[in-house]
Short mmCIF file of C-alpha atoms in Angstrom, two decimals:
data_model
loop_
_atom_site.label_atom_id
_atom_site.label_comp_id
_atom_site.label_asym_id
_atom_site.label_seq_id
_atom_site.Cartn_x
_atom_site.Cartn_y
_atom_site.Cartn_z
CA MET A 200 124.42 127.63 44.72
CA ARG A 201 124.14 129.20 41.30
CA CYS A 202 127.10 130.48 39.32
CA ALA A 203 126.73 133.15 36.63
CA ARG A 204 129.17 131.18 34.51
CA SER A 205 127.29 127.90 34.76
CA GLY A 206 125.63 128.56 31.40
CA PRO A 207 122.42 127.23 29.85
CA PRO A 208 121.74 124.30 32.26
CA ALA A 209 121.36 126.68 35.21
CA LEU A 210 119.17 129.02 33.16
CA ALA A 211 117.06 126.13 31.95
CA THR A 212 116.52 124.90 35.50
CA LEU A 213 115.47 128.36 36.63
CA ALA A 214 113.12 128.75 33.64
CA ALA A 215 111.52 125.37 34.34
CA LEU A 216 110.92 126.33 37.95
CA ALA A 217 109.42 129.67 36.92
CA LEU A 218 107.09 127.88 34.48
CA SER A 219 106.03 125.39 37.15
CA LEU A 220 105.29 128.25 39.52
CA SER A 221 103.20 130.07 36.96
CA LEU A 222 101.02 127.00 36.35
CA LEU A 223 100.07 126.63 40.01
CA SER A 224 96.91 128.14 41.43
CA CYS A 225 96.97 130.55 44.36
CA SER A 226 93.53 129.43 45.44
CA SER A 227 94.67 127.30 48.41
CA ARG A 228 93.00 128.58 51.56
CA PRO A 229 95.34 128.16 54.52
CA ASP A 230 94.11 127.22 57.97
CA PRO A 231 93.79 130.53 59.84
CA ASN A 232 94.96 128.89 63.08
CA THR A 233 97.86 126.75 61.82
CA LEU A 234 101.26 127.84 60.59
CA VAL A 235 102.83 125.32 58.20
CA MET A 236 106.61 125.29 58.27
CA LEU A 237 108.70 123.25 55.83
CA ILE A 238 111.60 121.12 57.10
CA GLU A 239 113.87 118.92 54.99
CA SER A 240 113.77 115.80 57.17
CA SER A 241 112.01 114.31 60.17
CA PRO A 242 113.55 114.74 63.62
CA THR A 243 115.30 111.51 64.59
CA ASN A 244 114.39 111.65 68.29
CA LEU A 245 112.47 114.29 70.26
CA ASP A 246 113.84 113.16 73.61
CA PRO A 247 116.12 116.18 74.25
CA ARG A 248 118.68 113.94 75.94
CA ILE A 249 119.12 111.93 72.74
CA GLY A 250 118.30 113.84 69.54
CA VAL A 251 121.39 115.51 68.05
CA ASP A 252 120.29 116.26 64.47
CA ALA A 253 119.27 119.82 63.62
CA GLN A 254 115.53 119.12 63.30
CA SER A 255 115.38 117.31 66.65
CA GLU A 256 117.28 119.99 68.55
CA ARG A 257 115.37 122.90 67.01
CA ILE A 258 111.91 121.41 67.56
CA ASP A 259 112.94 120.24 71.04
CA ASN A 260 113.83 123.83 71.86
CA LEU A 261 110.15 124.74 71.43
CA ILE A 262 108.84 121.83 73.52
CA PHE A 263 111.41 121.95 76.33
CA ASP A 264 113.08 124.63 78.40
CA ASP A 265 116.81 124.58 79.08
CA LEU A 266 118.44 125.53 82.35
CA LEU A 267 119.96 128.56 80.57
CA SER A 268 119.34 130.50 77.35
CA ARG A 269 121.72 132.26 74.93
CA GLY A 270 122.16 136.00 74.54
CA ASP A 271 122.61 138.12 71.43
CA ASN A 272 126.41 137.80 71.56
CA LEU A 273 126.20 134.03 72.03
CA ASP A 274 126.86 134.19 75.75
CA VAL A 275 124.71 132.45 78.37
CA ALA A 276 121.63 134.11 79.90
CA PRO A 277 118.88 133.09 82.35
CA GLY A 278 116.46 130.32 81.38
CA LEU A 279 114.76 128.00 83.85
CA ALA A 280 117.53 129.17 86.14
CA GLU A 281 116.80 132.82 86.89
CA ARG A 282 120.33 133.24 88.29
CA TRP A 283 123.44 131.23 89.13
CA GLU A 284 126.65 131.50 91.11
CA VAL A 285 130.10 129.98 90.68
CA PRO A 286 131.60 130.07 94.20
CA ASP A 287 134.65 128.17 92.94
CA PRO A 288 135.73 126.60 89.61
CA LEU A 289 134.33 123.21 90.67
CA THR A 290 130.88 124.34 91.87
CA TYR A 291 127.90 125.78 89.97
CA VAL A 292 124.75 126.74 91.89
CA PHE A 293 121.52 127.39 89.94
CA ARG A 294 118.37 129.03 91.34
CA LEU A 295 115.22 127.97 89.49
CA HIS A 296 112.15 129.99 88.60
CA HIS A 297 109.12 129.32 90.78
CA GLY A 298 105.76 128.38 89.26
CA VAL A 299 107.03 126.45 86.21
CA THR A 300 104.95 123.42 85.22
CA PHE A 301 105.31 120.64 82.67
CA HIS A 302 102.71 120.24 79.94
CA ASP A 303 100.93 117.56 82.00
CA GLY A 304 100.57 119.92 84.96
CA ARG A 305 103.38 118.59 87.16
CA PRO A 306 105.54 121.29 88.78
CA LEU A 307 109.12 121.52 87.52
CA THR A 308 111.60 121.36 90.40
CA SER A 309 115.26 120.67 91.05
CA ARG A 310 114.48 116.94 91.20
CA ASP A 311 113.56 117.03 87.50
CA VAL A 312 116.78 118.87 86.60
CA LYS A 313 118.87 116.38 88.55
CA TRP A 314 117.08 113.42 86.92
CA THR A 315 117.56 114.84 83.41
CA PHE A 316 121.34 114.91 83.75
CA ASP A 317 121.73 111.89 86.02
CA SER A 318 119.82 109.70 83.55
CA LEU A 319 122.27 110.77 80.87
CA ILE A 320 125.52 110.66 82.85
CA GLN A 321 124.67 107.36 84.58
CA GLY A 322 123.70 105.65 81.34
CA LYS A 323 119.99 105.20 82.04
CA VAL A 324 119.54 106.82 78.64
CA ARG A 325 122.08 106.04 75.90
CA SER A 326 123.21 109.16 74.08
CA THR A 327 126.29 110.74 72.58
CA LYS A 328 125.41 113.88 74.55
CA ALA A 329 126.71 112.21 77.72
CA ALA A 330 130.30 112.95 76.68
CA VAL A 331 129.68 116.70 77.01
CA TYR A 332 129.09 116.27 80.76
CA ARG A 333 132.06 113.98 81.41
CA PHE A 334 133.55 116.40 83.97
CA VAL A 335 130.39 116.45 86.13
CA ASP A 336 131.06 114.53 89.36
CA ARG A 337 127.59 114.70 90.92
CA ILE A 338 124.47 116.85 91.04
CA ASP A 339 122.67 117.83 94.25
CA ALA A 340 119.14 119.17 94.75
CA PRO A 341 119.18 120.57 98.31
CA ASP A 342 115.70 122.11 97.91
CA ASP A 343 113.00 122.33 95.23
CA PHE A 344 114.51 125.38 93.56
CA THR A 345 118.27 124.89 93.93
CA VAL A 346 120.52 122.70 91.78
CA VAL A 347 124.25 122.27 92.45
CA PHE A 348 126.69 120.82 89.89
CA HIS A 349 129.91 119.51 91.43
CA MET A 350 132.74 119.10 88.90
CA LYS A 351 135.66 116.66 88.76
CA GLU A 352 137.74 119.42 87.19
CA ALA A 353 137.14 122.94 85.93
CA ASP A 354 135.03 123.00 82.77
CA THR A 355 133.91 126.49 81.80
CA PRO A 356 131.95 125.30 78.68
CA LEU A 357 129.48 123.67 81.11
CA LEU A 358 127.28 126.78 81.09
CA TRP A 359 127.09 126.76 77.30
CA ASN A 360 126.25 123.05 77.40
CA LEU A 361 123.30 123.77 79.69
CA SER A 362 121.80 126.43 77.41
CA ASP A 363 119.40 126.68 74.45
CA GLY A 364 119.16 123.53 72.37
CA ALA A 365 121.82 121.64 74.34
CA ILE A 366 119.47 119.61 76.53
CA GLY A 367 115.94 120.40 77.69
CA ILE A 368 114.63 119.42 81.12
CA VAL A 369 112.39 116.32 81.27
CA PRO A 370 110.12 115.19 84.15
CA TYR A 371 111.57 113.03 86.94
CA GLY A 372 111.54 109.34 86.03
CA SER A 373 111.26 109.92 82.26
CA GLY A 374 112.49 106.97 80.20
CA ASP A 375 112.02 105.69 76.66
CA GLU A 376 108.45 107.01 76.49
CA MET A 377 109.89 110.52 76.04
CA THR A 378 110.88 109.50 72.50
CA ARG A 379 107.27 108.71 71.56
CA HIS A 380 105.50 111.49 73.45
CA PRO A 381 107.82 114.26 74.68
CA ILE A 382 106.59 116.27 77.68
CA GLY A 383 108.41 119.48 78.44
CA SER A 384 107.70 122.88 79.93
CA GLY A 385 108.28 124.96 76.79
CA PRO A 386 106.03 127.38 74.87
CA PHE A 387 104.63 124.60 72.65
CA THR A 388 103.21 121.18 73.50
CA PHE A 389 103.69 118.04 71.42
CA VAL A 390 100.59 116.74 69.59
CA SER A 391 101.78 114.12 67.11
CA ALA A 392 104.54 113.04 64.73
CA GLU A 393 104.64 110.84 61.65
CA THR A 394 108.03 109.97 60.18
CA ASP A 395 108.75 111.54 56.78
CA LYS A 396 105.45 113.42 56.94
CA GLU A 397 104.94 115.90 59.81
CA VAL A 398 105.28 117.01 63.41
CA ILE A 399 102.45 118.97 65.03
CA LEU A 400 102.76 121.27 68.04
CA GLU A 401 100.22 123.46 69.82
CA ARG A 402 100.61 126.54 71.99
CA ASN A 403 101.15 125.96 75.71
CA ASP A 404 98.54 128.31 77.19
CA HIS A 405 100.01 127.76 80.66
CA TYR A 406 103.58 128.68 79.75
CA TRP A 407 105.48 130.42 82.54
CA GLY A 408 107.20 132.87 80.17
CA ASP A 409 105.96 134.91 77.21
CA LYS A 410 103.23 132.88 75.53
CA ALA A 411 103.52 132.04 71.83
CA GLY A 412 101.40 133.98 69.35
CA LEU A 413 100.66 130.90 67.22
CA THR A 414 97.87 128.49 68.08
CA ARG A 415 99.28 125.55 66.15
CA VAL A 416 102.41 124.72 64.12
CA ARG A 417 102.68 121.92 61.59
CA PHE A 418 106.21 121.00 60.50
CA ALA A 419 105.78 119.44 57.06
CA VAL A 420 108.64 117.24 55.82
CA VAL A 421 109.57 118.17 52.23
CA PRO A 422 113.04 116.92 51.22
CA ASP A 423 112.99 118.26 47.65
CA ALA A 424 114.09 121.83 46.93
CA THR A 425 111.75 122.38 43.98
CA THR A 426 108.77 121.08 45.95
CA GLU A 427 109.65 123.43 48.82
CA ALA A 428 109.40 126.39 46.46
CA LEU A 429 106.13 125.18 44.94
CA GLU A 430 104.51 124.65 48.36
CA LEU A 431 105.36 128.22 49.33
CA ARG A 432 104.05 129.56 46.02
CA LYS A 433 100.77 127.66 46.34
CA GLY A 434 100.17 128.93 49.84
CA SER A 435 100.07 125.41 51.26
CA ALA A 436 103.17 126.26 53.29
CA ASP A 437 103.81 129.44 55.26
CA VAL A 438 107.50 129.56 56.08
CA ILE A 439 110.92 127.99 55.57
CA ILE A 440 114.30 129.01 56.99
CA ASN A 441 117.51 128.25 55.10
CA GLY A 442 115.77 126.04 52.56
CA SER A 443 117.71 123.72 50.30
CA PHE A 444 116.80 125.66 47.14
CA PRO A 445 119.53 127.89 45.64
CA PRO A 446 119.66 131.70 46.03
CA ASP A 447 118.27 132.19 42.51
CA THR A 448 115.06 130.52 43.65
CA VAL A 449 114.87 132.90 46.61
CA LEU A 450 114.97 135.79 44.13
CA THR A 451 112.14 134.18 42.15
CA LEU A 452 110.01 133.68 45.26
CA GLN A 453 110.68 137.22 46.43
CA ARG A 454 108.78 138.49 43.40
CA GLU A 455 105.65 136.62 44.44
CA PRO A 456 103.04 139.08 45.78
CA SER A 457 102.04 136.73 48.61
CA LEU A 458 105.59 136.05 49.83
CA ALA A 459 108.31 137.99 51.62
CA VAL A 460 111.98 137.27 52.39
CA GLU A 461 113.82 138.15 55.59
CA SER A 462 117.60 137.76 55.87
CA ALA A 463 120.21 138.44 58.53
CA PRO A 464 123.84 137.45 59.22
CA GLY A 465 124.15 133.89 60.49
CA THR A 466 126.69 131.65 62.16
CA ARG A 467 126.78 128.68 59.75
CA LEU A 468 130.34 128.40 58.48
CA ALA A 469 131.54 126.89 55.19
CA TYR A 470 135.13 125.71 55.34
CA LEU A 471 137.78 123.59 53.62
CA GLY A 472 139.59 120.95 55.67
CA PHE A 473 143.14 119.68 55.00
CA ASN A 474 144.66 116.30 55.80
CA LEU A 475 147.88 117.32 57.51
CA ARG A 476 149.26 113.78 57.23
CA ASP A 477 149.32 114.19 53.45
CA PRO A 478 152.92 114.66 52.14
CA VAL A 479 151.92 117.74 50.11
CA LEU A 480 149.43 119.42 52.44
CA LYS A 481 151.46 119.00 55.61
CA ASP A 482 153.57 121.96 54.41
CA VAL A 483 151.97 125.12 55.80
CA ARG A 484 153.22 127.10 52.77
CA VAL A 485 151.08 124.95 50.48
CA ARG A 486 148.01 125.48 52.67
CA GLN A 487 148.62 129.23 52.75
CA ALA A 488 149.11 129.29 48.97
CA ILE A 489 145.74 127.62 48.48
CA ALA A 490 144.14 130.24 50.75
CA TYR A 491 145.69 133.08 48.72
CA ALA A 492 144.62 131.45 45.44
CA LEU A 493 140.96 131.49 46.42
CA ASP A 494 138.83 134.49 45.54
CA ARG A 495 135.75 134.47 47.77
CA THR A 496 134.21 137.65 46.32
CA PRO A 497 132.81 136.21 43.06
CA MET A 498 131.66 133.06 44.85
CA ILE A 499 129.72 135.07 47.42
CA GLU A 500 128.35 137.39 44.75
CA TYR A 501 127.36 134.86 42.09
CA LEU A 502 126.92 131.57 43.93
CA TRP A 503 125.28 132.98 47.04
CA ARG A 504 123.83 136.19 45.54
CA GLY A 505 125.35 138.14 48.42
CA GLU A 506 123.74 135.91 51.08
CA ALA A 507 127.07 135.20 52.85
CA GLN A 508 129.86 137.08 54.61
CA PRO A 509 133.62 136.37 54.36
CA ALA A 510 134.99 134.40 57.33
CA ARG A 511 138.27 134.88 59.19
CA SER A 512 137.64 132.55 62.13
CA ILE A 513 135.71 129.40 62.92
CA LEU A 514 133.88 131.54 65.51
CA PRO A 515 131.24 133.88 64.07
CA PRO A 516 131.55 137.67 64.54
CA GLN A 517 128.54 137.58 66.90
CA SER A 518 130.57 135.61 69.47
CA TRP A 519 131.99 137.41 72.51
CA ALA A 520 135.29 135.55 71.90
CA TYR A 521 135.65 136.45 68.20
CA ASN A 522 139.01 137.95 67.19
CA GLY A 523 138.39 140.46 64.43
CA ASN A 524 142.05 141.48 64.16
CA ILE A 525 143.22 138.39 62.28
CA PRO A 526 144.76 139.38 58.90
CA PRO A 527 142.64 137.94 56.08
CA TYR A 528 143.93 135.81 53.21
CA ASN A 529 142.90 138.18 50.44
CA HIS A 530 143.04 136.94 46.85
CA ASP A 531 146.71 137.16 45.82
CA PRO A 532 147.75 134.69 43.07
CA ALA A 533 151.30 136.11 42.95
CA LYS A 534 151.84 135.42 46.64
CA ALA A 535 150.36 131.94 46.17
CA ARG A 536 152.82 131.17 43.38
CA ALA A 537 155.76 132.46 45.44
CA LEU A 538 154.81 130.25 48.39
CA LEU A 539 154.48 127.20 46.13
CA ASP A 540 157.90 127.93 44.60
CA ALA A 541 159.42 128.22 48.07
CA ALA A 542 157.78 124.92 49.10
CA GLY A 543 159.59 123.17 46.23
CA TYR A 544 156.75 122.79 43.74
CA PRO A 545 157.82 124.47 40.48
CA THR A 546 155.56 124.60 37.45
CA VAL A 547 156.11 121.81 34.91
CA ASN A 548 154.03 122.27 31.76
CA GLY A 549 151.75 124.55 33.77
CA VAL A 550 151.19 122.04 36.58
CA ARG A 551 152.79 121.94 40.04
CA PHE A 552 150.88 118.97 41.51
CA HIS A 553 147.47 117.28 41.71
CA ILE A 554 145.33 117.13 44.86
CA ALA A 555 141.94 115.47 45.30
CA MET A 556 138.95 117.12 46.94
CA LYS A 557 136.09 115.01 48.24
CA THR A 558 132.60 116.50 48.30
CA SER A 559 128.97 115.52 48.53
CA THR A 560 126.73 115.45 45.45
CA ASP A 561 124.80 118.53 46.62
CA GLU A 562 124.25 120.93 43.72
CA ASN A 563 125.40 123.99 45.65
CA THR A 564 128.62 122.23 46.62
CA ARG A 565 129.21 121.02 43.09
CA LEU A 566 129.12 124.56 41.73
CA MET A 567 131.37 125.86 44.51
CA VAL A 568 134.11 123.28 43.95
CA ALA A 569 134.01 123.91 40.20
CA VAL A 570 134.94 127.55 40.88
CA ILE A 571 137.63 126.51 43.38
CA GLN A 572 139.03 124.12 40.79
CA GLN A 573 139.37 126.95 38.27
CA GLN A 574 140.99 129.34 40.77
CA LEU A 575 143.58 126.78 41.92
CA ARG A 576 144.40 125.95 38.30
CA GLU A 577 145.49 129.56 37.83
CA VAL A 578 148.39 129.00 40.27
CA GLY A 579 149.33 125.57 38.87
CA ILE A 580 147.37 123.27 41.20
CA VAL A 581 145.16 120.69 39.52
CA LEU A 582 142.16 119.89 41.72
CA ASP A 583 140.60 116.49 41.10
CA ILE A 584 136.98 116.51 42.31
CA ARG A 585 135.49 113.31 43.71
CA SER A 586 131.80 113.49 44.62
CA PHE A 587 129.96 110.96 46.77
CA GLU A 588 126.56 110.51 48.35
CA PHE A 589 126.73 112.33 51.69
CA ALA A 590 126.91 109.31 54.01
CA THR A 591 129.86 107.84 52.05
CA PHE A 592 131.57 111.23 51.81
CA PHE A 593 131.23 111.94 55.53
CA ALA A 594 132.45 108.46 56.46
CA ASP A 595 135.61 109.05 54.43
CA VAL A 596 136.14 112.41 56.13
CA THR A 597 135.77 110.98 59.63
CA HIS A 598 138.19 108.16 58.78
CA GLY A 599 140.83 110.50 57.36
CA ALA A 600 140.46 109.14 53.81
CA PHE A 601 140.90 112.47 52.04
CA GLN A 602 143.36 115.16 51.02
CA LEU A 603 140.95 118.08 50.97
CA TYR A 604 137.22 118.31 51.75
CA GLY A 605 134.50 120.91 52.18
CA LEU A 606 131.91 120.96 54.97
CA ARG A 607 129.94 123.35 57.19
CA TRP A 608 129.79 123.98 60.90
CA ILE A 609 126.16 124.45 61.94
CA GLY A 610 125.76 125.57 65.54
CA GLY A 611 128.85 123.79 66.86
CA ASN A 612 131.07 126.80 66.11
CA GLU A 613 129.12 129.27 68.26
CA ASP A 614 131.15 128.67 71.45
CA PRO A 615 134.95 128.60 72.00
CA ASP A 616 134.59 124.97 73.03
CA ILE A 617 134.81 124.31 69.27
CA PHE A 618 138.58 124.87 69.44
CA GLU A 619 139.05 121.79 71.62
CA TYR A 620 136.62 119.66 69.62
CA ALA A 621 138.06 120.54 66.20
CA PHE A 622 141.76 121.31 66.77
CA HIS A 623 143.04 119.78 70.03
CA SER A 624 145.43 116.86 69.47
CA ALA A 625 143.38 114.75 71.91
CA LYS A 626 140.38 115.04 69.58
CA PHE A 627 141.44 112.97 66.59
CA PRO A 628 138.47 110.86 65.39
CA PRO A 629 136.61 109.11 66.93
CA ASN A 630 137.27 111.24 70.03
CA GLY A 631 136.40 114.50 68.31
CA ALA A 632 136.38 116.37 65.01
CA ASN A 633 140.09 117.06 64.51
CA ARG A 634 139.72 115.28 61.17
CA GLY A 635 142.85 116.79 59.65
CA TYR A 636 145.08 115.45 62.47
CA TYR A 637 146.41 118.88 63.35
CA SER A 638 148.74 118.89 66.36
CA ASN A 639 150.29 121.86 68.13
CA PRO A 640 151.32 121.55 71.83
CA LYS A 641 151.14 125.32 72.34
CA LEU A 642 147.61 125.44 70.99
CA ASP A 643 146.62 122.46 73.15
CA SER A 644 147.91 124.28 76.23
CA LEU A 645 145.98 127.46 75.38
CA ILE A 646 142.77 125.52 74.77
CA ASP A 647 143.17 123.69 78.09
CA ARG A 648 143.71 127.01 79.89
CA GLY A 649 140.65 128.54 78.27
CA ARG A 650 138.47 125.61 79.34
CA ARG A 651 139.57 125.88 82.98
CA GLU A 652 139.37 129.67 83.29
CA VAL A 653 136.08 131.05 84.67
CA ASP A 654 136.54 134.80 84.06
CA PRO A 655 135.50 135.77 80.48
CA ALA A 656 137.88 138.74 80.58
CA VAL A 657 140.77 136.31 81.03
CA ARG A 658 139.42 133.76 78.55
CA LYS A 659 138.97 136.22 75.69
CA PRO A 660 142.69 136.98 75.07
CA ILE A 661 143.45 133.27 75.33
CA TYR A 662 141.00 132.53 72.53
CA ALA A 663 142.23 135.52 70.54
CA GLU A 664 145.70 133.91 70.52
CA VAL A 665 144.17 130.53 69.57
CA GLN A 666 142.53 132.14 66.54
CA ARG A 667 145.76 133.88 65.55
CA ILE A 668 147.69 130.59 65.61
CA LEU A 669 145.01 128.80 63.59
CA ALA A 670 144.97 131.61 61.01
CA ASP A 671 148.75 131.33 60.64
CA GLU A 672 149.05 127.53 60.55
CA LEU A 673 145.80 127.06 58.64
CA PRO A 674 144.67 123.48 59.39
CA ALA A 675 141.42 124.59 57.67
CA ILE A 676 140.35 127.52 55.49
CA ASN A 677 137.31 129.44 56.72
CA LEU A 678 135.34 130.51 53.64
CA TRP A 679 132.16 132.36 54.64
CA TYR A 680 129.29 132.58 57.09
CA LEU A 681 125.97 131.91 55.42
CA ASP A 682 123.15 134.39 56.05
CA ASN A 683 119.92 133.14 57.56
CA VAL A 684 117.26 133.43 54.87
CA LEU A 685 113.60 133.07 55.81
CA VAL A 686 110.92 132.93 53.10
CA HIS A 687 107.38 133.36 54.40
CA ASN A 688 103.81 134.05 53.48
CA LYS A 689 102.87 137.63 54.23
CA ARG A 690 100.15 136.44 56.59
CA VAL A 691 102.98 135.52 59.00
CA ARG A 692 104.10 138.51 61.05
CA ASN A 693 106.43 139.47 63.90
CA LEU A 694 109.30 137.23 62.83
CA GLN A 695 112.55 137.75 64.74
CA LEU A 696 115.60 135.99 63.28
CA ASN A 697 118.53 135.13 65.50
CA PRO A 698 122.14 134.38 64.42
CA ALA A 699 121.86 130.64 65.07
CA GLY A 700 119.07 130.27 62.49
CA ASN A 701 117.00 128.02 64.77
CA PHE A 702 113.22 127.96 65.13
CA ASP A 703 112.97 130.47 67.98
CA PHE A 704 111.22 132.95 65.67
CA LEU A 705 108.12 130.77 66.09
CA ARG A 706 107.95 131.95 69.71
CA THR A 707 107.00 135.47 68.56
CA ALA A 708 105.41 134.80 65.14
CA GLU A 709 101.74 135.56 64.58
CA LEU A 710 99.20 134.83 61.83
CA ALA A 711 97.28 137.81 60.48
CA GLN A 712 93.55 137.23 60.65
#
């Protein structure tokens, strides 16, 4: 992030980047048949049953097909399964497409689907993804094109957990070799991978669906934000989505004659988490006062250059279950002060109390918390900022060693299942991500009902009430949804961004000849 009030250091950084850009030659001649896409890190594991990091799941989604896909409003849609039935809450019957083959020519049948999930559930493959399918009792494959999931108990999120990016289908008998050379049925085939350098894919000319327009894609690993920008400027890279460089750099790149910028609303959510076991923050009036003290407008305008939208819920507005009727916590310092007075924290020499906020050392985060610190100071709260390298910071968060912290939900907040994972009292770490130790029996009951209910028309009002309760009790403050920002060389055409900000746009992208 960049803040207009950050002064000369920010301007100096921007000037140095502009000078570096101007010194580079535009003479690089890109390969006419290869699109080079920048990613910040290597995928950890391209076996779709194992890899859970963003790079693994997004590249996997190009190599493998899932049983289901995801629609525009983040609901489930046909994938390898052209249709499905739910005859009762404990039975899901999927009918597979005919004529689908793996990259090595083997036909994809129900036996492969059954093996994919059995190998995970039965522990043949060790993965944290197994927990998602804990309510699956057994899987039957009565014929080559029918798969039946039998459940131990009703689990409506199952369909979401069978869709895009959740887990791709691998060939029957696949074991550890899938990590080294993944074989799927998706629009791209795996060619090679070198850690901290690159991953190379090629078009699957025998794909059963719409064939990709790109012949070859090279994912180049570039962890440094300045280098990302320089590679795009030189023409040695073609595209990046949601790069680590700040919005000011996007504005600089947008002025380059060879580059273009596409942006669209996204689902990535920035939020602040409270420790509800803390003697100060366990009072809901204090949490509400902090929410009223924050002014998101200047942060979105100056830090994000308008590339974010205010958030009212952990669910994004694109979700079918989103409740848009929740009253927002608009900036109201007077109301914040009144709540703090009522909570028993009067001002003494301009200070009511100190709280500590833990963050990572990321530059964007550093600028954000500096603004938050100033805004809280205006209502008498002194915010002590403690920055750590990300691994240390995240370990403290997961162990409850914090008062206040800031993080993002990336992908996990696109389905109502997030309410159980993040706010149910059975999901305190390490069982889930209820890191603030929030507990509300009524909310637990609503979440349990929503998980067991099959009919979306019945589920939606349940989740609307869940969102209303969370907005009132405020175990976390939802700040904003970050836009998806794609910077690309103008030789790349037909790019179609989706809300999740994944790599699906490579399915339709083309290189101008």
